[in-house]
Amino acid sequence: MYAMRLLAPHTPLQWTELPDPQPGPGQVRVTVGACGVCRTDLHVVDADLPFPGHALTPGHEIVGRIDAIGPNVEGLHMGQRVGIPWLGHTCGCCHYCQTDHENLCDHPLFTGYTRDGGYATKAVADAHFTFPLPDGDDDVAVAPLLCAGLIGWRSLVMAGTDARSIGLYGFGAAAHIIAQVAAWQGRKVYAFTRPGDTKTQEFARSLGCVWAGGSDEAPPEQLDATIIFAPVGALVPAALKAVHKAGRVVCAGIHMSEIPAFSYDLLWEERQIMSVANLTRQDGIDFLERVPRVGIRTTTTPYALKDANKALDDLRHGRFEGAAVLVP
């Protein structure tokens, strides 16, 4: 097999030939059809997240077909099309796993970070954290759903079912998916982009947003909730200003720059700031069940697997709309 490997933080990924991995008990191996490029991958490569101390293969928005099955696997079969997300394993016995909060497990493994991911021709995954996918849709179109879609869904749920107007800060892979879900639910969606990015604002409106403007602008009305997808701490006070009393600000990223000091009056009147961490398997089931009903269409830019470094750099500088996807 071949993979794009991170050998040390702050270095380009290296094209590497490796022995085919063998699935162990409770695991499956897939031939990768496509793997999305997520902002979390940037945080891994740029060492915004602590480097795990060993070479690794990034990538956690994996779509592929099972080509090997280890012992003690039930419910999956050879040739089946599946998706592999960020949360790759949980201990099952800590307080959080025992109280339906497996996304906060004390001893997790993360695909493409603490275990090898999908910037490769093959990948091994825990069968319990592998989602069956229907045949039909193009692998490239489906790949962003495995993280951008899933974390967007969890963030939308945390924003609250009573939030009828929602602002999305950072209109990239996650926002362009979840804006469609929120609009389908009958909510009013407001998109906040980099100041002056009229192209992305037009893109947001084409996906059902009722308003789109720069993150330095105030929306035309105060909102019920906002979700911050951009890893920019300065957006937290801006998002607090955008919500009305009892409004909620959901921070969806795994990493964010420092949040600047702000006056208490922005938080007062029972406004809330919340963070989203990882996902649960139930999140995946709930979201993927809704995908065909919503009719989600992803906007993607495909790259050859060998061009992973270019895809990451293009993501870093916002050179495409929607999501980048690697194709082996």
Short mmCIF file of C-alpha atoms in Angstrom, two decimals:
data_model
loop_
_atom_site.label_atom_id
_atom_site.label_comp_id
_atom_site.label_asym_id
_atom_site.label_seq_id
_atom_site.Cartn_x
_atom_site.Cartn_y
_atom_site.Cartn_z
CA MET A 1 0.00 0.00 0.00
CA TYR A 2 0.96 3.67 -0.31
CA ALA A 3 0.35 6.55 2.07
CA MET A 4 1.16 10.21 2.58
CA ARG A 5 2.93 10.17 5.96
CA LEU A 6 3.66 12.89 8.49
CA LEU A 7 7.14 12.10 9.85
CA ALA A 8 7.50 15.20 12.04
CA PRO A 9 5.39 18.29 12.78
CA HIS A 10 5.74 21.28 10.47
CA THR A 11 7.09 19.12 7.63
CA PRO A 12 5.49 18.14 4.31
CA LEU A 13 3.82 14.75 4.09
CA GLN A 14 5.98 12.07 2.45
CA TRP A 15 4.84 9.56 -0.19
CA THR A 16 5.63 6.19 1.43
CA GLU A 17 5.29 2.53 0.50
CA LEU A 18 4.20 0.35 3.43
CA PRO A 19 3.24 -3.29 3.98
CA ASP A 20 -0.51 -3.87 3.73
CA PRO A 21 -1.93 -3.59 7.28
CA GLN A 22 -3.77 -6.61 8.63
CA PRO A 23 -6.99 -6.15 10.62
CA GLY A 24 -6.91 -7.45 14.16
CA PRO A 25 -9.83 -8.68 16.30
CA GLY A 26 -12.86 -6.45 15.86
CA GLN A 27 -11.28 -4.60 12.93
CA VAL A 28 -11.82 -4.29 9.19
CA ARG A 29 -9.54 -3.11 6.40
CA VAL A 30 -10.80 -0.98 3.54
CA THR A 31 -9.53 -0.07 0.13
CA VAL A 32 -9.82 3.70 0.24
CA GLY A 33 -11.96 5.26 -2.48
CA ALA A 34 -11.71 8.83 -1.23
CA CYS A 35 -10.63 10.73 1.87
CA GLY A 36 -11.70 14.25 2.71
CA VAL A 37 -9.21 16.89 3.78
CA CYS A 38 -10.35 18.37 7.09
CA ARG A 39 -9.14 21.44 8.96
CA THR A 40 -8.28 19.07 11.82
CA ASP A 41 -5.69 17.52 9.50
CA LEU A 42 -4.12 20.97 9.27
CA HIS A 43 -4.06 21.20 13.07
CA VAL A 44 -2.26 17.83 13.17
CA VAL A 45 0.29 18.77 10.50
CA ASP A 46 0.87 22.23 11.97
CA ALA A 47 1.18 20.83 15.53
CA ASP A 48 -1.73 22.88 16.85
CA LEU A 49 -2.60 19.50 18.34
CA PRO A 50 0.22 17.79 20.26
CA PHE A 51 2.32 15.60 17.97
CA PRO A 52 1.77 11.97 19.07
CA GLY A 53 5.48 11.20 18.89
CA HIS A 54 5.46 8.83 15.93
CA ALA A 55 4.97 8.95 12.17
CA LEU A 56 1.33 8.89 11.16
CA THR A 57 -1.02 8.88 8.20
CA PRO A 58 -3.59 11.70 8.48
CA GLY A 59 -7.17 11.61 7.23
CA HIS A 60 -10.47 10.78 8.89
CA GLU A 61 -13.16 11.36 6.28
CA ILE A 62 -12.72 7.95 4.67
CA VAL A 63 -14.97 6.22 2.18
CA GLY A 64 -13.96 2.78 1.00
CA ARG A 65 -14.87 -0.87 0.60
CA ILE A 66 -14.01 -3.65 3.01
CA ASP A 67 -11.33 -5.95 1.63
CA ALA A 68 -10.33 -7.84 4.80
CA ILE A 69 -12.12 -8.67 8.05
CA GLY A 70 -10.51 -9.59 11.37
CA PRO A 71 -11.89 -12.04 13.94
CA ASN A 72 -15.04 -11.24 15.95
CA VAL A 73 -16.57 -8.81 13.49
CA GLU A 74 -20.33 -8.96 13.02
CA GLY A 75 -22.70 -7.01 10.80
CA LEU A 76 -20.18 -6.08 8.10
CA HIS A 77 -19.16 -8.03 5.00
CA MET A 78 -16.52 -8.16 2.30
CA GLY A 79 -16.97 -5.60 -0.45
CA GLN A 80 -19.30 -3.47 1.66
CA ARG A 81 -19.06 0.29 1.24
CA VAL A 82 -18.35 2.02 4.55
CA GLY A 83 -17.31 5.32 6.08
CA ILE A 84 -14.66 5.82 8.76
CA PRO A 85 -14.82 8.97 10.96
CA TRP A 86 -12.52 10.85 13.38
CA LEU A 87 -13.49 8.95 16.53
CA GLY A 88 -11.87 5.58 15.91
CA HIS A 89 -12.12 3.74 19.24
CA THR A 90 -13.33 4.21 22.80
CA CYS A 91 -12.56 2.21 25.94
CA GLY A 92 -16.20 1.45 26.72
CA CYS A 93 -15.62 1.43 30.48
CA CYS A 94 -14.81 4.98 31.65
CA HIS A 95 -17.41 7.28 33.20
CA TYR A 96 -18.13 9.00 29.89
CA CYS A 97 -18.55 5.80 27.89
CA GLN A 98 -20.87 4.47 30.58
CA THR A 99 -23.05 7.60 30.55
CA ASP A 100 -23.68 7.98 26.79
CA HIS A 101 -20.85 10.48 26.30
CA GLU A 102 -18.40 8.28 24.41
CA ASN A 103 -17.22 11.36 22.51
CA LEU A 104 -15.52 12.39 25.77
CA CYS A 105 -13.90 8.97 26.42
CA ASP A 106 -10.82 9.10 28.65
CA HIS A 107 -8.90 6.64 26.45
CA PRO A 108 -9.93 7.23 22.84
CA LEU A 109 -8.16 6.65 19.54
CA PHE A 110 -8.57 9.14 16.70
CA THR A 111 -8.41 8.20 13.04
CA GLY A 112 -5.61 10.00 11.25
CA TYR A 113 -4.04 11.20 14.51
CA THR A 114 -3.42 8.54 17.13
CA ARG A 115 -4.06 5.77 14.61
CA ASP A 116 -3.33 5.79 10.88
CA GLY A 117 -5.97 7.32 8.65
CA GLY A 118 -7.09 7.62 5.08
CA TYR A 119 -4.39 9.57 3.23
CA ALA A 120 -3.55 6.13 1.89
CA THR A 121 -4.67 3.37 -0.43
CA LYS A 122 -5.74 1.16 2.49
CA ALA A 123 -6.81 1.77 6.09
CA VAL A 124 -7.74 -0.33 9.11
CA ALA A 125 -10.62 0.65 11.41
CA ASP A 126 -12.52 -0.55 14.44
CA ALA A 127 -15.65 -2.25 13.10
CA HIS A 128 -17.76 -0.65 15.84
CA PHE A 129 -16.77 2.80 14.54
CA THR A 130 -17.35 2.02 10.88
CA PHE A 131 -20.57 3.26 9.27
CA PRO A 132 -22.24 1.23 6.51
CA LEU A 133 -22.93 3.43 3.48
CA PRO A 134 -25.37 2.84 0.63
CA ASP A 135 -24.04 2.17 -2.83
CA GLY A 136 -24.57 4.79 -5.49
CA ASP A 137 -23.17 8.20 -4.60
CA ASP A 138 -19.69 9.11 -5.74
CA ASP A 139 -17.07 8.48 -3.02
CA VAL A 140 -15.69 12.01 -3.44
CA ALA A 141 -19.11 13.55 -2.78
CA VAL A 142 -19.68 11.41 0.32
CA ALA A 143 -16.27 11.79 2.02
CA PRO A 144 -16.89 15.27 3.56
CA LEU A 145 -19.96 13.92 5.32
CA LEU A 146 -17.73 11.76 7.56
CA CYS A 147 -16.44 14.73 9.58
CA ALA A 148 -17.55 18.08 8.20
CA GLY A 149 -21.08 16.73 8.07
CA LEU A 150 -20.94 14.87 11.37
CA ILE A 151 -19.40 17.66 13.45
CA GLY A 152 -21.72 20.12 11.76
CA TRP A 153 -24.68 17.95 12.73
CA ARG A 154 -23.58 17.66 16.37
CA SER A 155 -23.04 21.43 16.48
CA LEU A 156 -26.50 22.07 15.05
CA VAL A 157 -28.08 19.77 17.63
CA MET A 158 -26.21 21.58 20.41
CA ALA A 159 -27.44 24.91 19.07
CA GLY A 160 -30.92 23.72 20.10
CA THR A 161 -34.09 22.71 18.30
CA ASP A 162 -35.68 26.02 19.33
CA ALA A 163 -33.02 28.04 17.49
CA ARG A 164 -34.94 29.21 14.42
CA SER A 165 -32.26 31.64 13.25
CA ILE A 166 -28.64 30.47 13.16
CA GLY A 167 -25.41 32.19 12.16
CA LEU A 168 -22.51 30.17 10.74
CA TYR A 169 -19.04 31.71 11.14
CA GLY A 170 -16.58 30.29 8.63
CA PHE A 171 -18.37 29.02 5.53
CA GLY A 172 -16.21 26.04 4.58
CA ALA A 173 -16.74 22.30 4.40
CA ALA A 174 -18.86 21.91 7.55
CA ALA A 175 -20.95 25.06 7.13
CA HIS A 176 -21.78 24.40 3.48
CA ILE A 177 -23.24 21.02 4.51
CA ILE A 178 -25.05 21.99 7.68
CA ALA A 179 -26.52 25.14 6.12
CA GLN A 180 -28.50 22.83 3.84
CA VAL A 181 -29.72 20.77 6.79
CA ALA A 182 -30.77 23.84 8.79
CA ALA A 183 -32.59 25.35 5.81
CA TRP A 184 -34.35 21.99 5.22
CA GLN A 185 -35.48 22.13 8.86
CA GLY A 186 -37.08 25.50 8.20
CA ARG A 187 -34.50 27.61 10.02
CA LYS A 188 -33.12 30.92 8.76
CA VAL A 189 -29.38 30.61 8.15
CA TYR A 190 -26.95 33.55 8.18
CA ALA A 191 -23.45 33.04 6.78
CA PHE A 192 -20.38 34.93 8.00
CA THR A 193 -17.27 34.75 5.82
CA ARG A 194 -13.90 36.43 5.70
CA PRO A 195 -14.50 40.15 5.21
CA GLY A 196 -14.80 40.99 1.55
CA ASP A 197 -15.17 37.38 0.37
CA THR A 198 -18.13 38.06 -1.89
CA LYS A 199 -17.62 34.82 -3.83
CA THR A 200 -18.15 32.66 -0.75
CA GLN A 201 -21.07 34.85 0.32
CA GLU A 202 -22.73 34.21 -3.03
CA PHE A 203 -22.00 30.49 -2.59
CA ALA A 204 -23.71 30.58 0.83
CA ARG A 205 -26.81 32.23 -0.56
CA SER A 206 -26.98 29.59 -3.31
CA LEU A 207 -27.28 26.95 -0.58
CA GLY A 208 -30.25 28.58 1.10
CA CYS A 209 -28.74 31.18 3.43
CA VAL A 210 -31.04 34.18 3.81
CA TRP A 211 -28.11 36.54 4.41
CA ALA A 212 -24.36 36.41 3.90
CA GLY A 213 -21.74 38.95 4.93
CA GLY A 214 -18.34 39.40 6.48
CA SER A 215 -17.49 38.26 10.00
CA ASP A 216 -16.92 41.92 10.81
CA GLU A 217 -20.55 42.75 10.04
CA ALA A 218 -23.63 42.55 12.23
CA PRO A 219 -26.52 40.43 10.93
CA PRO A 220 -29.74 42.26 10.04
CA GLU A 221 -31.41 40.84 13.16
CA GLN A 222 -30.23 39.27 16.41
CA LEU A 223 -29.98 35.50 16.17
CA ASP A 224 -31.07 32.58 18.33
CA ALA A 225 -27.73 30.80 18.02
CA THR A 226 -24.41 30.87 16.20
CA ILE A 227 -21.93 28.13 15.31
CA ILE A 228 -18.25 29.02 14.90
CA PHE A 229 -16.45 26.71 12.47
CA ALA A 230 -13.45 28.98 11.83
CA PRO A 231 -10.59 28.44 14.32
CA VAL A 232 -10.49 32.14 15.19
CA GLY A 233 -10.94 33.07 18.84
CA ALA A 234 -11.78 36.68 18.01
CA LEU A 235 -15.06 35.45 16.53
CA VAL A 236 -16.40 34.46 19.98
CA PRO A 237 -17.17 38.01 21.16
CA ALA A 238 -18.45 38.84 17.67
CA ALA A 239 -20.82 35.86 17.82
CA LEU A 240 -21.99 36.86 21.31
CA LYS A 241 -22.89 40.29 19.95
CA ALA A 242 -24.91 38.62 17.19
CA VAL A 243 -27.19 36.59 19.48
CA HIS A 244 -30.06 37.91 21.56
CA LYS A 245 -30.76 37.26 25.24
CA ALA A 246 -30.44 33.54 26.10
CA GLY A 247 -28.69 33.03 22.76
CA ARG A 248 -26.14 30.26 22.35
CA VAL A 249 -22.66 30.31 20.77
CA VAL A 250 -21.35 26.88 19.77
CA CYS A 251 -17.61 26.53 19.10
CA ALA A 252 -17.29 23.60 16.71
CA GLY A 253 -13.52 23.28 16.18
CA ILE A 254 -11.02 21.04 17.91
CA HIS A 255 -8.59 23.97 18.06
CA MET A 256 -9.06 27.73 18.22
CA SER A 257 -6.73 30.68 18.58
CA GLU A 258 -6.87 32.61 21.85
CA ILE A 259 -10.20 34.20 22.70
CA PRO A 260 -9.66 37.90 23.46
CA ALA A 261 -10.97 39.46 26.64
CA PHE A 262 -14.48 40.85 26.38
CA SER A 263 -16.81 42.68 28.73
CA TYR A 264 -19.26 40.68 30.81
CA ASP A 265 -22.27 42.43 29.28
CA LEU A 266 -21.76 40.37 26.09
CA LEU A 267 -22.30 37.18 28.09
CA TRP A 268 -24.89 38.50 30.51
CA GLU A 269 -28.64 37.89 30.06
CA GLU A 270 -28.06 34.13 30.02
CA ARG A 271 -26.13 33.89 26.80
CA GLN A 272 -24.11 30.67 26.58
CA ILE A 273 -20.78 29.58 25.07
CA MET A 274 -20.41 25.85 24.37
CA SER A 275 -17.78 23.67 22.72
CA VAL A 276 -18.23 20.53 20.63
CA ALA A 277 -15.88 17.60 21.11
CA ASN A 278 -15.67 14.75 18.62
CA LEU A 279 -18.89 12.82 17.99
CA THR A 280 -20.76 9.74 19.08
CA ARG A 281 -21.74 6.77 16.94
CA GLN A 282 -25.36 7.82 17.40
CA ASP A 283 -24.51 11.19 15.86
CA GLY A 284 -23.31 9.32 12.79
CA ILE A 285 -26.41 7.17 12.59
CA ASP A 286 -28.74 10.14 13.04
CA PHE A 287 -26.98 12.33 10.50
CA LEU A 288 -26.39 9.73 7.79
CA GLU A 289 -30.04 8.67 8.03
CA ARG A 290 -31.06 12.25 7.20
CA VAL A 291 -28.65 12.78 4.29
CA PRO A 292 -30.89 11.31 1.55
CA ARG A 293 -33.99 13.01 2.96
CA VAL A 294 -32.33 16.42 3.01
CA GLY A 295 -30.83 15.91 -0.44
CA ILE A 296 -27.45 17.27 0.66
CA ARG A 297 -25.09 18.12 -2.17
CA THR A 298 -21.44 18.61 -1.32
CA THR A 299 -19.17 20.94 -3.24
CA THR A 300 -15.77 19.30 -3.61
CA THR A 301 -12.36 19.82 -5.19
CA PRO A 302 -10.62 16.48 -5.88
CA TYR A 303 -6.85 16.05 -5.57
CA ALA A 304 -4.66 13.05 -6.29
CA LEU A 305 -3.38 11.37 -3.12
CA LYS A 306 0.18 12.41 -3.99
CA ASP A 307 -1.02 16.04 -3.99
CA ALA A 308 -2.09 15.98 -0.32
CA ASN A 309 0.37 18.75 0.59
CA LYS A 310 -1.14 21.03 -2.05
CA ALA A 311 -4.65 20.24 -0.82
CA LEU A 312 -3.66 21.13 2.74
CA ASP A 313 -2.03 24.37 1.62
CA ASP A 314 -5.07 25.30 -0.46
CA LEU A 315 -7.27 24.65 2.58
CA ARG A 316 -4.98 26.74 4.76
CA HIS A 317 -5.38 29.70 2.39
CA GLY A 318 -9.06 29.22 1.48
CA ARG A 319 -8.46 28.59 -2.22
CA PHE A 320 -11.59 26.49 -2.85
CA GLU A 321 -15.24 26.37 -1.87
CA GLY A 322 -16.66 23.47 0.08
CA ALA A 323 -14.28 20.59 0.73
CA ALA A 324 -11.07 19.12 -0.69
CA VAL A 325 -11.00 15.35 -1.22
CA LEU A 326 -8.03 13.06 -1.92
CA VAL A 327 -8.45 10.26 -4.43
CA PRO A 328 -5.90 7.39 -4.44
#
